[in-house]
Each structure stands twice: as structure tokens, then as C-alpha cells.
Amino acid sequence: EAGVAQSPRYKIIEKRQSVAFWCNPISGHATLYWYQQILGQGPKLLIQFQNNGVVDDSQLPKDRFSAERLKGVDSTLKIQPAKLEDSAVYLCASSPGLRQGGYYEQYFGPGTRLTVT
Amino acid sequence: AQSVTQLDSQVPVFEEAPVELRCNYSSSVSVYLFWYVQYPNQGLQLLLKYLSGSTLVESINGFEAEFNKSQTSFHLRKPSVHISDTAEYFCAVSPVTGTYKYIFGTGTRLKVLA
């Protein structure tokens, strides 16, 4: 079974530029997550999708970050314009679905390391 | 709201020695507890989890963690570490109801020395 795929793996941009990250979850997984992992910190959830609907985007800086999951499969996360503090690893994860009386493991991709100069 | 504290940012230990990585959490609701491992340039991998039942959970590679509700802790232990255990370890919690979001600690970098 193929894992969660992310691209690019590395990206360097200047502040005020825009950037987009792509994620392809494990086939059949209904739930998709985007996390931001700043150096020295644990991952922080930015947005959670169930199929193509948003479940939780309470920690997404909506003035500059946007995300979409068209057709409920792959997803893109965009930053426009980027700031220096956006330098981080952006992790995508997927799980079979939202828990309903049970538990679903989250499977993580390798991440995209963004450096904003 | 939930929070997770990993007080040790780095833990150096010699090969074949025991190790304990500490994790404490705060939550007003019941939570599931997890340990994830992150090897260099890789994504997070689930190491072990506590959902319910026995408070002692084990992984296939010799790690174990014990859920202590009174001390709100979920410390990770291994009796004898290997060089290959060098990685960053994250403790996480997730409420058992709601949107099931994960809240991660800041991580502990385990460095196994030869």
C-alpha cells in the first residue's frame, strides 16, 4: 500500500512570495490533515478535511493560508504572501475516516520543508 | 483545551542503556494518548497508543509506555536502546469525542551514543 505522498520535499522562497504544497493521501482515506511543524516544536494542526468538506480550520491563518481538497482526494495548501515565520515543515496526514465510537490511525507523509528568506 | 508537556528536549544515552522519555498532559476531558517517532527527513510514525484497557502498552520494537491517570503522565521507556533508536519522539493526545484533533508535545530528541 502506497503511503501519503507530498511534493515538493523542499522549497525556498523570499518573503511576500506565494507557494503551494501538494498532498496525495492513502487511497480510500476520507480524512486529510495539514500540520505545521516549526523547528523545535511539535506539529500543529492547520486544517482537517472530511472528504472535500472542512471539519476544523480554527488554527489556519486565513488571511494568508488557504487549502482545498477538490473531489475529496488530493489536497493543496497555499501561502500567499509568505512571511519569515512561515518557515517550517508542512506535514500532510490521512486516516480512513472520523472516529465514530472507534479509533483511526493517522498516517503521515514525509513533509515539505519551507524556508522563507 | 488540551496541552502536552515534554520537559526533556534532548536525551543522550549510551547504547544498551535504559531510557525514559517523559510526557505529561493536561485535559478536562478523556483523551487517547500516543507516542510518535520521527526519523531524520521522514514523517511521523505511530510507535504506540493507549485507547483503553491495560495501562501498559508495548510496541513491536521494545518500547513501552504506561498511562498514569492520577499523574496525567504517559512516559515512554525502553530497557536497552540501540543506535537505530536515535530519532525525535513526540507525545500526543486526542480527545475521545469531537473532531479528534491531535495535540502534540514539543518533542524529545533521543541520541544513542556508541
PDB file of C-alpha atoms in Angstrom:
ATOM      1  CA  GLU A   1       0.000   0.000   0.000  1.00  0.00           C
ATOM      2  CA  ALA A   2       1.433   3.363  -1.020  1.00  0.00           C
ATOM      3  CA  GLY A   3       1.848   5.917   1.751  1.00  0.00           C
ATOM      4  CA  VAL A   4       0.955   9.588   1.885  1.00  0.00           C
ATOM      5  CA  ALA A   5       2.770  11.464  -0.879  1.00  0.00           C
ATOM      6  CA  GLN A   6       3.828  15.094  -0.649  1.00  0.00           C
ATOM      7  CA  SER A   7       5.597  17.445  -3.024  1.00  0.00           C
ATOM      8  CA  PRO A   8       7.823  19.290  -3.230  1.00  0.00           C
ATOM      9  CA  ARG A   9      10.074  17.984  -0.456  1.00  0.00           C
ATOM     10  CA  TYR A  10      11.934  21.280  -0.143  1.00  0.00           C
ATOM     11  CA  LYS A  11      11.103  24.843  -1.124  1.00  0.00           C
ATOM     12  CA  ILE A  12      12.956  28.110  -0.649  1.00  0.00           C
ATOM     13  CA  ILE A  13      11.162  31.379  -1.357  1.00  0.00           C
ATOM     14  CA  GLU A  14      11.509  35.028  -0.485  1.00  0.00           C
ATOM     15  CA  LYS A  15       9.071  36.747   1.837  1.00  0.00           C
ATOM     16  CA  ARG A  16       5.949  38.074   0.185  1.00  0.00           C
ATOM     17  CA  GLN A  17       6.106  35.367  -2.493  1.00  0.00           C
ATOM     18  CA  SER A  18       3.469  32.663  -2.777  1.00  0.00           C
ATOM     19  CA  VAL A  19       3.930  28.909  -2.513  1.00  0.00           C
ATOM     20  CA  ALA A  20       1.782  25.798  -2.834  1.00  0.00           C
ATOM     21  CA  PHE A  21       2.172  22.310  -1.423  1.00  0.00           C
ATOM     22  CA  TRP A  22       0.508  19.169  -2.693  1.00  0.00           C
ATOM     23  CA  CYS A  23      -0.623  16.059  -0.838  1.00  0.00           C
ATOM     24  CA  ASN A  24      -1.978  12.753  -2.085  1.00  0.00           C
ATOM     25  CA  PRO A  25      -3.410  10.685   0.769  1.00  0.00           C
ATOM     26  CA  ILE A  26      -3.576   6.922   1.050  1.00  0.00           C
ATOM     27  CA  SER A  27      -6.177   5.565  -1.347  1.00  0.00           C
ATOM     28  CA  GLY A  28      -9.610   5.403   0.220  1.00  0.00           C
ATOM     29  CA  HIS A  29      -8.795   7.619   3.191  1.00  0.00           C
ATOM     30  CA  ALA A  30     -11.626  10.046   3.781  1.00  0.00           C
ATOM     31  CA  THR A  31      -9.913  12.332   6.292  1.00  0.00           C
ATOM     32  CA  LEU A  32      -6.946  14.530   5.436  1.00  0.00           C
ATOM     33  CA  TYR A  33      -4.934  16.791   7.735  1.00  0.00           C
ATOM     34  CA  TRP A  34      -2.375  19.551   7.209  1.00  0.00           C
ATOM     35  CA  TYR A  35       0.056  20.267  10.058  1.00  0.00           C
ATOM     36  CA  GLN A  36       2.707  22.948  10.513  1.00  0.00           C
ATOM     37  CA  GLN A  37       5.853  21.873  12.370  1.00  0.00           C
ATOM     38  CA  ILE A  38       8.111  24.780  13.310  1.00  0.00           C
ATOM     39  CA  LEU A  39      11.666  23.870  14.303  1.00  0.00           C
ATOM     40  CA  GLY A  40      11.769  22.866  17.949  1.00  0.00           C
ATOM     41  CA  GLN A  41       8.007  22.481  18.233  1.00  0.00           C
ATOM     42  CA  GLY A  42       5.516  19.700  17.767  1.00  0.00           C
ATOM     43  CA  PRO A  43       3.172  19.576  14.780  1.00  0.00           C
ATOM     44  CA  LYS A  44       0.216  21.942  14.941  1.00  0.00           C
ATOM     45  CA  LEU A  45      -2.998  21.157  13.079  1.00  0.00           C
ATOM     46  CA  LEU A  46      -3.823  23.762  10.448  1.00  0.00           C
ATOM     47  CA  ILE A  47      -6.832  22.216   8.757  1.00  0.00           C
ATOM     48  CA  GLN A  48      -8.768  18.948   8.711  1.00  0.00           C
ATOM     49  CA  PHE A  49     -10.907  17.723   5.809  1.00  0.00           C
ATOM     50  CA  GLN A  50     -13.543  15.009   5.792  1.00  0.00           C
ATOM     51  CA  ASN A  51     -13.891  14.100   2.098  1.00  0.00           C
ATOM     52  CA  ASN A  52     -13.968  17.558   0.484  1.00  0.00           C
ATOM     53  CA  GLY A  53     -15.518  19.367   3.459  1.00  0.00           C
ATOM     54  CA  VAL A  54     -13.643  21.284   6.166  1.00  0.00           C
ATOM     55  CA  VAL A  55     -14.024  19.827   9.679  1.00  0.00           C
ATOM     56  CA  ASP A  56     -11.634  22.116  11.567  1.00  0.00           C
ATOM     57  CA  ASP A  57      -9.672  25.140  10.347  1.00  0.00           C
ATOM     58  CA  SER A  58      -9.591  27.048  13.617  1.00  0.00           C
ATOM     59  CA  GLN A  59      -5.791  27.395  13.603  1.00  0.00           C
ATOM     60  CA  LEU A  60      -5.387  28.236   9.917  1.00  0.00           C
ATOM     61  CA  PRO A  61      -4.215  31.867   9.380  1.00  0.00           C
ATOM     62  CA  LYS A  62      -6.894  32.565   6.845  1.00  0.00           C
ATOM     63  CA  ASP A  63      -5.525  35.941   5.809  1.00  0.00           C
ATOM     64  CA  ARG A  64      -2.632  34.215   4.072  1.00  0.00           C
ATOM     65  CA  PHE A  65      -3.199  30.447   4.127  1.00  0.00           C
ATOM     66  CA  SER A  66      -5.755  28.557   2.066  1.00  0.00           C
ATOM     67  CA  ALA A  67      -6.379  24.893   1.429  1.00  0.00           C
ATOM     68  CA  GLU A  68      -8.640  22.868  -0.761  1.00  0.00           C
ATOM     69  CA  ARG A  69      -9.431  19.245  -1.349  1.00  0.00           C
ATOM     70  CA  LEU A  70     -11.229  19.011  -4.632  1.00  0.00           C
ATOM     71  CA  LYS A  71     -13.050  15.737  -5.323  1.00  0.00           C
ATOM     72  CA  GLY A  72     -12.171  14.537  -1.833  1.00  0.00           C
ATOM     73  CA  VAL A  73      -8.836  13.042  -2.824  1.00  0.00           C
ATOM     74  CA  ASP A  74      -5.634  15.075  -3.082  1.00  0.00           C
ATOM     75  CA  SER A  75      -5.191  18.459  -1.483  1.00  0.00           C
ATOM     76  CA  THR A  76      -3.212  21.665  -1.889  1.00  0.00           C
ATOM     77  CA  LEU A  77      -2.113  24.113   0.800  1.00  0.00           C
ATOM     78  CA  LYS A  78      -1.202  27.624  -0.314  1.00  0.00           C
ATOM     79  CA  ILE A  79       0.523  30.518   1.407  1.00  0.00           C
ATOM     80  CA  GLN A  80       0.188  33.975  -0.100  1.00  0.00           C
ATOM     81  CA  PRO A  81       2.089  36.103   0.768  1.00  0.00           C
ATOM     82  CA  ALA A  82       4.679  34.197   2.808  1.00  0.00           C
ATOM     83  CA  LYS A  83       6.285  35.610   5.940  1.00  0.00           C
ATOM     84  CA  LEU A  84       9.559  34.687   7.594  1.00  0.00           C
ATOM     85  CA  GLU A  85       7.687  32.971  10.433  1.00  0.00           C
ATOM     86  CA  ASP A  86       6.096  30.560   7.950  1.00  0.00           C
ATOM     87  CA  SER A  87       9.424  28.701   7.710  1.00  0.00           C
ATOM     88  CA  ALA A  88       8.519  25.203   8.858  1.00  0.00           C
ATOM     89  CA  VAL A  89       7.860  21.641   7.765  1.00  0.00           C
ATOM     90  CA  TYR A  90       4.349  21.164   6.437  1.00  0.00           C
ATOM     91  CA  LEU A  91       3.069  17.674   7.106  1.00  0.00           C
ATOM     92  CA  CYS A  92       0.107  16.010   5.473  1.00  0.00           C
ATOM     93  CA  ALA A  93      -1.635  13.061   7.114  1.00  0.00           C
ATOM     94  CA  SER A  94      -4.623  10.916   6.266  1.00  0.00           C
ATOM     95  CA  SER A  95      -6.876   8.451   8.058  1.00  0.00           C
ATOM     96  CA  PRO A  96      -9.702   6.181   6.969  1.00  0.00           C
ATOM     97  CA  GLY A  97     -12.334   8.454   8.492  1.00  0.00           C
ATOM     98  CA  LEU A  98     -13.546  10.344  11.505  1.00  0.00           C
ATOM     99  CA  ARG A  99     -13.874   8.203  14.587  1.00  0.00           C
ATOM    100  CA  GLN A 100     -17.376   7.188  15.482  1.00  0.00           C
ATOM    101  CA  GLY A 101     -17.008   5.184  18.627  1.00  0.00           C
ATOM    102  CA  GLY A 102     -13.693   3.807  17.419  1.00  0.00           C
ATOM    103  CA  TYR A 103     -10.182   4.872  16.510  1.00  0.00           C
ATOM    104  CA  TYR A 104      -8.453   5.579  13.229  1.00  0.00           C
ATOM    105  CA  GLU A 105      -4.701   5.959  12.963  1.00  0.00           C
ATOM    106  CA  GLN A 106      -3.273   8.970  11.185  1.00  0.00           C
ATOM    107  CA  TYR A 107      -0.604   8.199   8.565  1.00  0.00           C
ATOM    108  CA  PHE A 108       1.900  10.964   7.880  1.00  0.00           C
ATOM    109  CA  GLY A 109       3.705  11.934   4.706  1.00  0.00           C
ATOM    110  CA  PRO A 110       7.412  12.919   4.655  1.00  0.00           C
ATOM    111  CA  GLY A 111       6.624  16.634   4.761  1.00  0.00           C
ATOM    112  CA  THR A 112       7.640  19.707   2.784  1.00  0.00           C
ATOM    113  CA  ARG A 113      10.381  21.847   4.304  1.00  0.00           C
ATOM    114  CA  LEU A 114       9.713  25.513   3.556  1.00  0.00           C
ATOM    115  CA  THR A 115      12.368  28.173   4.066  1.00  0.00           C
ATOM    116  CA  VAL A 116      11.297  31.803   3.723  1.00  0.00           C
ATOM    117  CA  THR A 117      14.186  34.260   3.323  1.00  0.00           C
TER     118      THR A 117
ATOM    119  CA  ALA B   1      -8.435  22.517  25.856  1.00  0.00           C
ATOM    120  CA  GLN B   2      -5.575  20.070  25.972  1.00  0.00           C
ATOM    121  CA  SER B   3      -1.822  20.531  26.320  1.00  0.00           C
ATOM    122  CA  VAL B   4       1.163  18.195  26.285  1.00  0.00           C
ATOM    123  CA  THR B   5       4.472  18.792  28.032  1.00  0.00           C
ATOM    124  CA  GLN B   6       7.713  17.041  27.177  1.00  0.00           C
ATOM    125  CA  LEU B   7      10.226  18.576  29.550  1.00  0.00           C
ATOM    126  CA  ASP B   8      13.336  16.969  28.040  1.00  0.00           C
ATOM    127  CA  SER B   9      14.234  18.476  24.671  1.00  0.00           C
ATOM    128  CA  GLN B  10      17.273  16.204  24.279  1.00  0.00           C
ATOM    129  CA  VAL B  11      18.227  12.916  25.911  1.00  0.00           C
ATOM    130  CA  PRO B  12      21.662  11.418  25.237  1.00  0.00           C
ATOM    131  CA  VAL B  13      22.117   7.797  26.311  1.00  0.00           C
ATOM    132  CA  PHE B  14      24.687   5.113  25.657  1.00  0.00           C
ATOM    133  CA  GLU B  15      23.825   2.073  23.590  1.00  0.00           C
ATOM    134  CA  GLU B  16      22.275  -0.805  25.583  1.00  0.00           C
ATOM    135  CA  ALA B  17      21.399   1.535  28.469  1.00  0.00           C
ATOM    136  CA  PRO B  18      17.775   2.081  29.568  1.00  0.00           C
ATOM    137  CA  VAL B  19      15.927   5.271  28.710  1.00  0.00           C
ATOM    138  CA  GLU B  20      12.765   7.065  29.807  1.00  0.00           C
ATOM    139  CA  LEU B  21      11.192   9.913  27.854  1.00  0.00           C
ATOM    140  CA  ARG B  22       8.723  11.874  29.917  1.00  0.00           C
ATOM    141  CA  CYS B  23       5.295  13.095  28.835  1.00  0.00           C
ATOM    142  CA  ASN B  24       2.685  14.873  30.929  1.00  0.00           C
ATOM    143  CA  TYR B  25      -0.622  16.147  29.663  1.00  0.00           C
ATOM    144  CA  SER B  26      -3.482  18.362  30.748  1.00  0.00           C
ATOM    145  CA  SER B  27      -7.076  17.836  29.684  1.00  0.00           C
ATOM    146  CA  SER B  28     -10.538  18.414  31.085  1.00  0.00           C
ATOM    147  CA  VAL B  29     -11.938  15.533  29.009  1.00  0.00           C
ATOM    148  CA  SER B  30     -10.915  11.941  28.427  1.00  0.00           C
ATOM    149  CA  VAL B  31      -8.155  11.533  25.867  1.00  0.00           C
ATOM    150  CA  TYR B  32      -6.366   8.930  23.853  1.00  0.00           C
ATOM    151  CA  LEU B  33      -2.568   9.027  24.182  1.00  0.00           C
ATOM    152  CA  PHE B  34       0.112   8.392  21.591  1.00  0.00           C
ATOM    153  CA  TRP B  35       3.842   8.282  21.032  1.00  0.00           C
ATOM    154  CA  TYR B  36       5.108   9.060  17.547  1.00  0.00           C
ATOM    155  CA  VAL B  37       8.685   8.700  16.277  1.00  0.00           C
ATOM    156  CA  GLN B  38      10.254  10.845  13.569  1.00  0.00           C
ATOM    157  CA  TYR B  39      13.473   9.719  11.909  1.00  0.00           C
ATOM    158  CA  PRO B  40      15.530  12.330  10.021  1.00  0.00           C
ATOM    159  CA  ASN B  41      13.831  13.595   6.869  1.00  0.00           C
ATOM    160  CA  GLN B  42      10.852  11.319   7.401  1.00  0.00           C
ATOM    161  CA  GLY B  43       7.263  11.765   8.500  1.00  0.00           C
ATOM    162  CA  LEU B  44       5.892  10.766  11.874  1.00  0.00           C
ATOM    163  CA  GLN B  45       5.258   7.097  12.571  1.00  0.00           C
ATOM    164  CA  LEU B  46       2.982   5.800  15.292  1.00  0.00           C
ATOM    165  CA  LEU B  47       5.040   3.994  17.923  1.00  0.00           C
ATOM    166  CA  LEU B  48       2.305   3.042  20.379  1.00  0.00           C
ATOM    167  CA  LYS B  49      -1.056   4.182  21.647  1.00  0.00           C
ATOM    168  CA  TYR B  50      -3.304   3.986  24.684  1.00  0.00           C
ATOM    169  CA  LEU B  51      -7.012   3.856  23.933  1.00  0.00           C
ATOM    170  CA  SER B  52      -8.430   1.924  26.870  1.00  0.00           C
ATOM    171  CA  GLY B  53      -7.844  -1.194  28.940  1.00  0.00           C
ATOM    172  CA  SER B  54      -4.418  -2.124  30.263  1.00  0.00           C
ATOM    173  CA  THR B  55      -2.451   0.954  31.223  1.00  0.00           C
ATOM    174  CA  LEU B  56       0.799  -0.581  29.973  1.00  0.00           C
ATOM    175  CA  VAL B  57       1.172  -0.624  26.194  1.00  0.00           C
ATOM    176  CA  GLU B  58       4.027  -2.024  24.179  1.00  0.00           C
ATOM    177  CA  SER B  59       5.468  -1.579  20.698  1.00  0.00           C
ATOM    178  CA  ILE B  60       6.967  -4.247  18.471  1.00  0.00           C
ATOM    179  CA  ASN B  61      10.487  -2.815  18.817  1.00  0.00           C
ATOM    180  CA  GLY B  62      10.760  -2.992  22.597  1.00  0.00           C
ATOM    181  CA  PHE B  63       9.346   0.372  23.705  1.00  0.00           C
ATOM    182  CA  GLU B  64       6.608   0.546  26.318  1.00  0.00           C
ATOM    183  CA  ALA B  65       4.569   3.325  27.869  1.00  0.00           C
ATOM    184  CA  GLU B  66       2.370   3.417  30.932  1.00  0.00           C
ATOM    185  CA  PHE B  67      -0.706   5.566  31.298  1.00  0.00           C
ATOM    186  CA  ASN B  68      -0.964   7.054  34.782  1.00  0.00           C
ATOM    187  CA  LYS B  69      -4.251   8.886  35.140  1.00  0.00           C
ATOM    188  CA  SER B  70      -3.592  10.291  38.612  1.00  0.00           C
ATOM    189  CA  GLN B  71      -0.299  11.825  37.491  1.00  0.00           C
ATOM    190  CA  THR B  72      -1.588  12.601  33.974  1.00  0.00           C
ATOM    191  CA  SER B  73       1.528  11.035  32.506  1.00  0.00           C
ATOM    192  CA  PHE B  74       2.385   8.702  29.644  1.00  0.00           C
ATOM    193  CA  HIS B  75       6.140   8.130  29.908  1.00  0.00           C
ATOM    194  CA  LEU B  76       7.963   6.120  27.239  1.00  0.00           C
ATOM    195  CA  ARG B  77      10.588   3.589  28.270  1.00  0.00           C
ATOM    196  CA  LYS B  78      12.964   1.107  26.722  1.00  0.00           C
ATOM    197  CA  PRO B  79      15.206  -1.192  28.806  1.00  0.00           C
ATOM    198  CA  SER B  80      18.047  -1.297  26.254  1.00  0.00           C
ATOM    199  CA  VAL B  81      18.413   1.183  23.383  1.00  0.00           C
ATOM    200  CA  HIS B  82      20.121   0.719  20.037  1.00  0.00           C
ATOM    201  CA  ILE B  83      21.847   3.180  17.754  1.00  0.00           C
ATOM    202  CA  SER B  84      18.874   2.859  15.397  1.00  0.00           C
ATOM    203  CA  ASP B  85      16.572   4.322  18.058  1.00  0.00           C
ATOM    204  CA  THR B  86      18.147   7.732  17.508  1.00  0.00           C
ATOM    205  CA  ALA B  87      15.214   9.920  16.461  1.00  0.00           C
ATOM    206  CA  GLU B  88      12.777  12.527  17.718  1.00  0.00           C
ATOM    207  CA  TYR B  89       9.880  11.287  19.801  1.00  0.00           C
ATOM    208  CA  PHE B  90       6.579  13.135  20.115  1.00  0.00           C
ATOM    209  CA  CYS B  91       3.873  12.554  22.685  1.00  0.00           C
ATOM    210  CA  ALA B  92       0.328  13.442  21.595  1.00  0.00           C
ATOM    211  CA  VAL B  93      -3.219  13.386  22.949  1.00  0.00           C
ATOM    212  CA  SER B  94      -6.569  13.369  21.230  1.00  0.00           C
ATOM    213  CA  PRO B  95      -9.978  13.883  22.848  1.00  0.00           C
ATOM    214  CA  VAL B  96     -12.121  10.768  22.638  1.00  0.00           C
ATOM    215  CA  THR B  97     -15.011  12.850  21.285  1.00  0.00           C
ATOM    216  CA  GLY B  98     -15.364  15.836  18.998  1.00  0.00           C
ATOM    217  CA  THR B  99     -13.195  16.381  15.931  1.00  0.00           C
ATOM    218  CA  TYR B 100     -10.455  14.121  17.312  1.00  0.00           C
ATOM    219  CA  LYS B 101      -7.674  16.605  16.653  1.00  0.00           C
ATOM    220  CA  TYR B 102      -4.207  15.666  17.844  1.00  0.00           C
ATOM    221  CA  ILE B 103      -2.254  17.930  20.202  1.00  0.00           C
ATOM    222  CA  PHE B 104       1.459  17.245  20.120  1.00  0.00           C
ATOM    223  CA  GLY B 105       4.213  17.971  22.620  1.00  0.00           C
ATOM    224  CA  THR B 106       7.392  19.767  21.583  1.00  0.00           C
ATOM    225  CA  GLY B 107       9.322  16.534  21.129  1.00  0.00           C
ATOM    226  CA  THR B 108      12.341  14.855  22.717  1.00  0.00           C
ATOM    227  CA  ARG B 109      15.423  14.189  20.645  1.00  0.00           C
ATOM    228  CA  LEU B 110      16.889  10.832  21.673  1.00  0.00           C
ATOM    229  CA  LYS B 111      20.534  10.417  20.743  1.00  0.00           C
ATOM    230  CA  VAL B 112      22.021   6.982  21.299  1.00  0.00           C
ATOM    231  CA  LEU B 113      25.788   7.023  21.698  1.00  0.00           C
ATOM    232  CA  ALA B 114      28.116   4.156  20.806  1.00  0.00           C
TER     233      ALA B 114
END
